PDB file of C-alpha atoms in Angstrom:
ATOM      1  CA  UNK A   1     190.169 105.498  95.487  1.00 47.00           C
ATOM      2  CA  UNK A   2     187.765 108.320  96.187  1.00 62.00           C
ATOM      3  CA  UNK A   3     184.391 108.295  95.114  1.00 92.00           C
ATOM      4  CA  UNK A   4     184.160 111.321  93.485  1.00 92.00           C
ATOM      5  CA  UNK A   5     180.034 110.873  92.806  1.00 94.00           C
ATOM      6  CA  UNK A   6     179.922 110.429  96.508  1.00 94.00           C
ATOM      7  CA  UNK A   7     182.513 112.805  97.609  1.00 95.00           C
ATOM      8  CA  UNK A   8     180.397 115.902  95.247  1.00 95.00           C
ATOM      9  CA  UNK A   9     176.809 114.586  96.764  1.00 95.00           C
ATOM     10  CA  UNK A  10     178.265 114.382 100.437  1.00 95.00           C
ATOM     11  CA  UNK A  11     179.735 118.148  99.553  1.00 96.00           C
ATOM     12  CA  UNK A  12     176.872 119.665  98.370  1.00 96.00           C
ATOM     13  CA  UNK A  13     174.240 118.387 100.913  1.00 96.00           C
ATOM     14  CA  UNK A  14     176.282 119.147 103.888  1.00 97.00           C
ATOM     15  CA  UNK A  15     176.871 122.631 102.554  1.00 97.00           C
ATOM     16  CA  UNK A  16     173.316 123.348 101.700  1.00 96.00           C
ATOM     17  CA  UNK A  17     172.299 122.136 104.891  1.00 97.00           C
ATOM     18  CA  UNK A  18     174.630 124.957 106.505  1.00 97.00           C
ATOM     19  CA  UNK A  19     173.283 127.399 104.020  1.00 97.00           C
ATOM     20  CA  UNK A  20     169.810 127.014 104.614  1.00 96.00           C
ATOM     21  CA  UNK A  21     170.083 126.979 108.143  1.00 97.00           C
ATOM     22  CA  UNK A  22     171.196 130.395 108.273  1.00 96.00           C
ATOM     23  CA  UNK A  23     167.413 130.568 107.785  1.00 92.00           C
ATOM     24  CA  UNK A  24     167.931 133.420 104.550  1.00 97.00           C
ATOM     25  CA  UNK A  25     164.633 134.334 102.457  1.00 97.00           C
ATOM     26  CA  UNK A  26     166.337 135.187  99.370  1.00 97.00           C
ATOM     27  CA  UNK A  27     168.589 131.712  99.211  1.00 97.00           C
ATOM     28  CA  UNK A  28     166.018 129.740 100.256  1.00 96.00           C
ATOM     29  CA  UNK A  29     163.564 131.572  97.378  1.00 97.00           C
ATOM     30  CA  UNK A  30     166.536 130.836  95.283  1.00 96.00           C
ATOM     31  CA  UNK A  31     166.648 127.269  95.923  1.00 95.00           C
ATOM     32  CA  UNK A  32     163.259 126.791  95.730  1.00 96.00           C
ATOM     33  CA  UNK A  33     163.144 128.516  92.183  1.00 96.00           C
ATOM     34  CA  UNK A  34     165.977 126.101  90.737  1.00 93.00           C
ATOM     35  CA  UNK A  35     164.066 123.072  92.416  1.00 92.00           C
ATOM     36  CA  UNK A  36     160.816 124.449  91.193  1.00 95.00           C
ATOM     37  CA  UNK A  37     162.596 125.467  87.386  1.00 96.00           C
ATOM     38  CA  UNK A  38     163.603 122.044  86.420  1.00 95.00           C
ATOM     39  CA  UNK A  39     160.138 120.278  87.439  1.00 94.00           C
ATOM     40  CA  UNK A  40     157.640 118.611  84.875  1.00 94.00           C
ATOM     41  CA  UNK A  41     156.370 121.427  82.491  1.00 96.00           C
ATOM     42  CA  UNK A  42     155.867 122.346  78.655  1.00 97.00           C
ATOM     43  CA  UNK A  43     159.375 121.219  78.543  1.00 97.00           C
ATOM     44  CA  UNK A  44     159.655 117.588  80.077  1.00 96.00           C
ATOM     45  CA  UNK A  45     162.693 117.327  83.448  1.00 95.00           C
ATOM     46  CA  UNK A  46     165.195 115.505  81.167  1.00 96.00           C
ATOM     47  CA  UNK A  47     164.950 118.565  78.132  1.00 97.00           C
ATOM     48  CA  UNK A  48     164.998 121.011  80.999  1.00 97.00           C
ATOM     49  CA  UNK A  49     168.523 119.200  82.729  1.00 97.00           C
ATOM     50  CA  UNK A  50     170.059 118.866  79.172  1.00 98.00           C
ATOM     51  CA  UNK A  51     169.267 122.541  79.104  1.00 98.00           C
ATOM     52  CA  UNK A  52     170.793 123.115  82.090  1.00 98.00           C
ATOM     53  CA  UNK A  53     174.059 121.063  81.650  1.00 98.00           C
ATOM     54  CA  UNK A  54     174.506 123.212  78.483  1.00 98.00           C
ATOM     55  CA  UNK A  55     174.229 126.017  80.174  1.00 98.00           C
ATOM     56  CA  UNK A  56     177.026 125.136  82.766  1.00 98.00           C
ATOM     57  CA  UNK A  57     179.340 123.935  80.291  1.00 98.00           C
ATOM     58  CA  UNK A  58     179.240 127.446  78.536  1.00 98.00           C
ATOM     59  CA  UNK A  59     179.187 128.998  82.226  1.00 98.00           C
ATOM     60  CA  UNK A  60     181.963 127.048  83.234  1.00 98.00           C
ATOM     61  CA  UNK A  61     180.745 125.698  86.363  1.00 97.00           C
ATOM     62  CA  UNK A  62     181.807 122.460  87.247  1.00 97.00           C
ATOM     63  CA  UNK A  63     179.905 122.069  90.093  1.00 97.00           C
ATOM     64  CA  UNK A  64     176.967 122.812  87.953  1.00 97.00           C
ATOM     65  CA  UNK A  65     177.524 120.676  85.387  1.00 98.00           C
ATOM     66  CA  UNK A  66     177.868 117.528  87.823  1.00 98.00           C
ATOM     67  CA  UNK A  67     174.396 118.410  89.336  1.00 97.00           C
ATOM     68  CA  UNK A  68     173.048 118.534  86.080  1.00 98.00           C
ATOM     69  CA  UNK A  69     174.408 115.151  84.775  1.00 98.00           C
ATOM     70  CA  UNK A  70     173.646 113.257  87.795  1.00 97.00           C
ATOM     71  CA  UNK A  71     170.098 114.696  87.330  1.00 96.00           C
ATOM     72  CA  UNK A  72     170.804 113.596  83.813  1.00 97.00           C
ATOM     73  CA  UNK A  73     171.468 110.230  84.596  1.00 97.00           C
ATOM     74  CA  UNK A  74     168.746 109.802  87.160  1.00 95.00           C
ATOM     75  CA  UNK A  75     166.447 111.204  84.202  1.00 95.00           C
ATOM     76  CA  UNK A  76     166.948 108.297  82.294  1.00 95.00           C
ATOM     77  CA  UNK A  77     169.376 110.158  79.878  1.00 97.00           C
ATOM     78  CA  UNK A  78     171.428 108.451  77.367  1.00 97.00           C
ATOM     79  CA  UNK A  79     174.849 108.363  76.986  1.00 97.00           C
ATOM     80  CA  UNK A  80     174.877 109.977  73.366  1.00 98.00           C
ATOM     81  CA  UNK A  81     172.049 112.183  74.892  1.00 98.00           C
ATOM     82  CA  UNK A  82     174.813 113.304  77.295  1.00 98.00           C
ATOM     83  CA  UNK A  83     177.452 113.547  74.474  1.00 98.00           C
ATOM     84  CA  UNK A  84     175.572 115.649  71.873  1.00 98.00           C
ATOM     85  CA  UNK A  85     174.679 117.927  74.796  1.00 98.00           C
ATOM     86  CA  UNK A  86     178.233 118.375  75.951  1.00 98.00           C
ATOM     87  CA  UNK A  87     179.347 118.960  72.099  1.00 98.00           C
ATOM     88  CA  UNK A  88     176.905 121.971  71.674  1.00 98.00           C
ATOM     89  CA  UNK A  89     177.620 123.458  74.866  1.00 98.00           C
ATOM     90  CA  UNK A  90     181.300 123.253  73.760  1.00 98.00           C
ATOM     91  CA  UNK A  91     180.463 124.836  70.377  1.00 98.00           C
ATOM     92  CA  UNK A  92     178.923 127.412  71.677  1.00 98.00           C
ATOM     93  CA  UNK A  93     181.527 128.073  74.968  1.00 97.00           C
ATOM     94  CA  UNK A  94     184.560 127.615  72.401  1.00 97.00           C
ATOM     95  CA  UNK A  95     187.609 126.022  72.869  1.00 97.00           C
ATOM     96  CA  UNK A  96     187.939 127.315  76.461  1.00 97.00           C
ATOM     97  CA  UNK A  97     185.283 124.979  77.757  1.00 97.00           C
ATOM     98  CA  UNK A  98     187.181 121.777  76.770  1.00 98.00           C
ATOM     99  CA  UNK A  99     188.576 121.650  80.153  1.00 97.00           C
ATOM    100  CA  UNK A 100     184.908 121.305  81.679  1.00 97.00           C
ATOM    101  CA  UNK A 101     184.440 119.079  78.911  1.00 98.00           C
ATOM    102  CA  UNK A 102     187.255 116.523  80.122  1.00 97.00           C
ATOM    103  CA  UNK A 103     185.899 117.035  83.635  1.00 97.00           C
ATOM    104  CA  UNK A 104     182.624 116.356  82.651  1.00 98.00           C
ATOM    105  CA  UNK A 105     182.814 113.254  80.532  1.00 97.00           C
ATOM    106  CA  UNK A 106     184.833 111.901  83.502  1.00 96.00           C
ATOM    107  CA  UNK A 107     182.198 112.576  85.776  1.00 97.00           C
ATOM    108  CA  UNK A 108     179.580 111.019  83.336  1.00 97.00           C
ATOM    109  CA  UNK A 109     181.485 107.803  83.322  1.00 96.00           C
ATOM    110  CA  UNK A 110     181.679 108.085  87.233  1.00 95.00           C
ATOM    111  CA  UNK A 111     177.510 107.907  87.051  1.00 96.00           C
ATOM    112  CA  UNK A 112     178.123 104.940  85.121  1.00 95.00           C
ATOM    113  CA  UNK A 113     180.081 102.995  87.098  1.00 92.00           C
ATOM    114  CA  UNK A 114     177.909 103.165  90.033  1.00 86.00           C
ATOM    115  CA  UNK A 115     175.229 102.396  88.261  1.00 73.00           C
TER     116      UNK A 115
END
């Protein structure tokens, strides 16, 4: 069976290795503003990744929403932390988001499991 935590980290850090080598000053400003946007702040790095999952669940970004509730996890975020966020973000993406919704609970419990 494929480790689909593994498989998404594996992904993504090959990919933004290749991305940043193309040596870009706007992507690599980008990435430095998301790394730099959900640091300690007013708002403490678990409120800002809750934020942020919510945010991809109404975006519909699946990729997005893994990255957030890995960060999630390594946050220290609970389980009915997780759930309550996904349950606004659905209530305010509508019914159309349930799809990311089942994608994302399965990821969560993914997290778990390699925990």
């Amino acid at each position: 069976m494929i480790d689909q935590v593994d498989e998404f980290n594996s992904y993504r850090a090959r990919m933004n290795d290749k991305i940043l080598a193309e040596n870009n000053k706007v992507l690599k400003r980008i990435f430095n503003l998301d790394t730099n946007a959900f640091a300690e702040g007013a708002l403490d790095k678990k409120t800002k990744e809750l934020l942020g999952l919510v945010a991809s669940v109404v975006l519909r970004c699946d990729d997005c929403v893994k990255y957030h509730l890995e960060s999630s996890h390594k946050s220290g975020v609970k389980r009915e932390e997780v759930m309550e966020t996904l349950s606004i973000g659905t209530l305010i993406g509508g019914t159309i988001v349930i799809p990311h919704l089942r994608r994302a609970f399965e990821y969560w419990e993914a997290l778990e499991d390699k925990k």
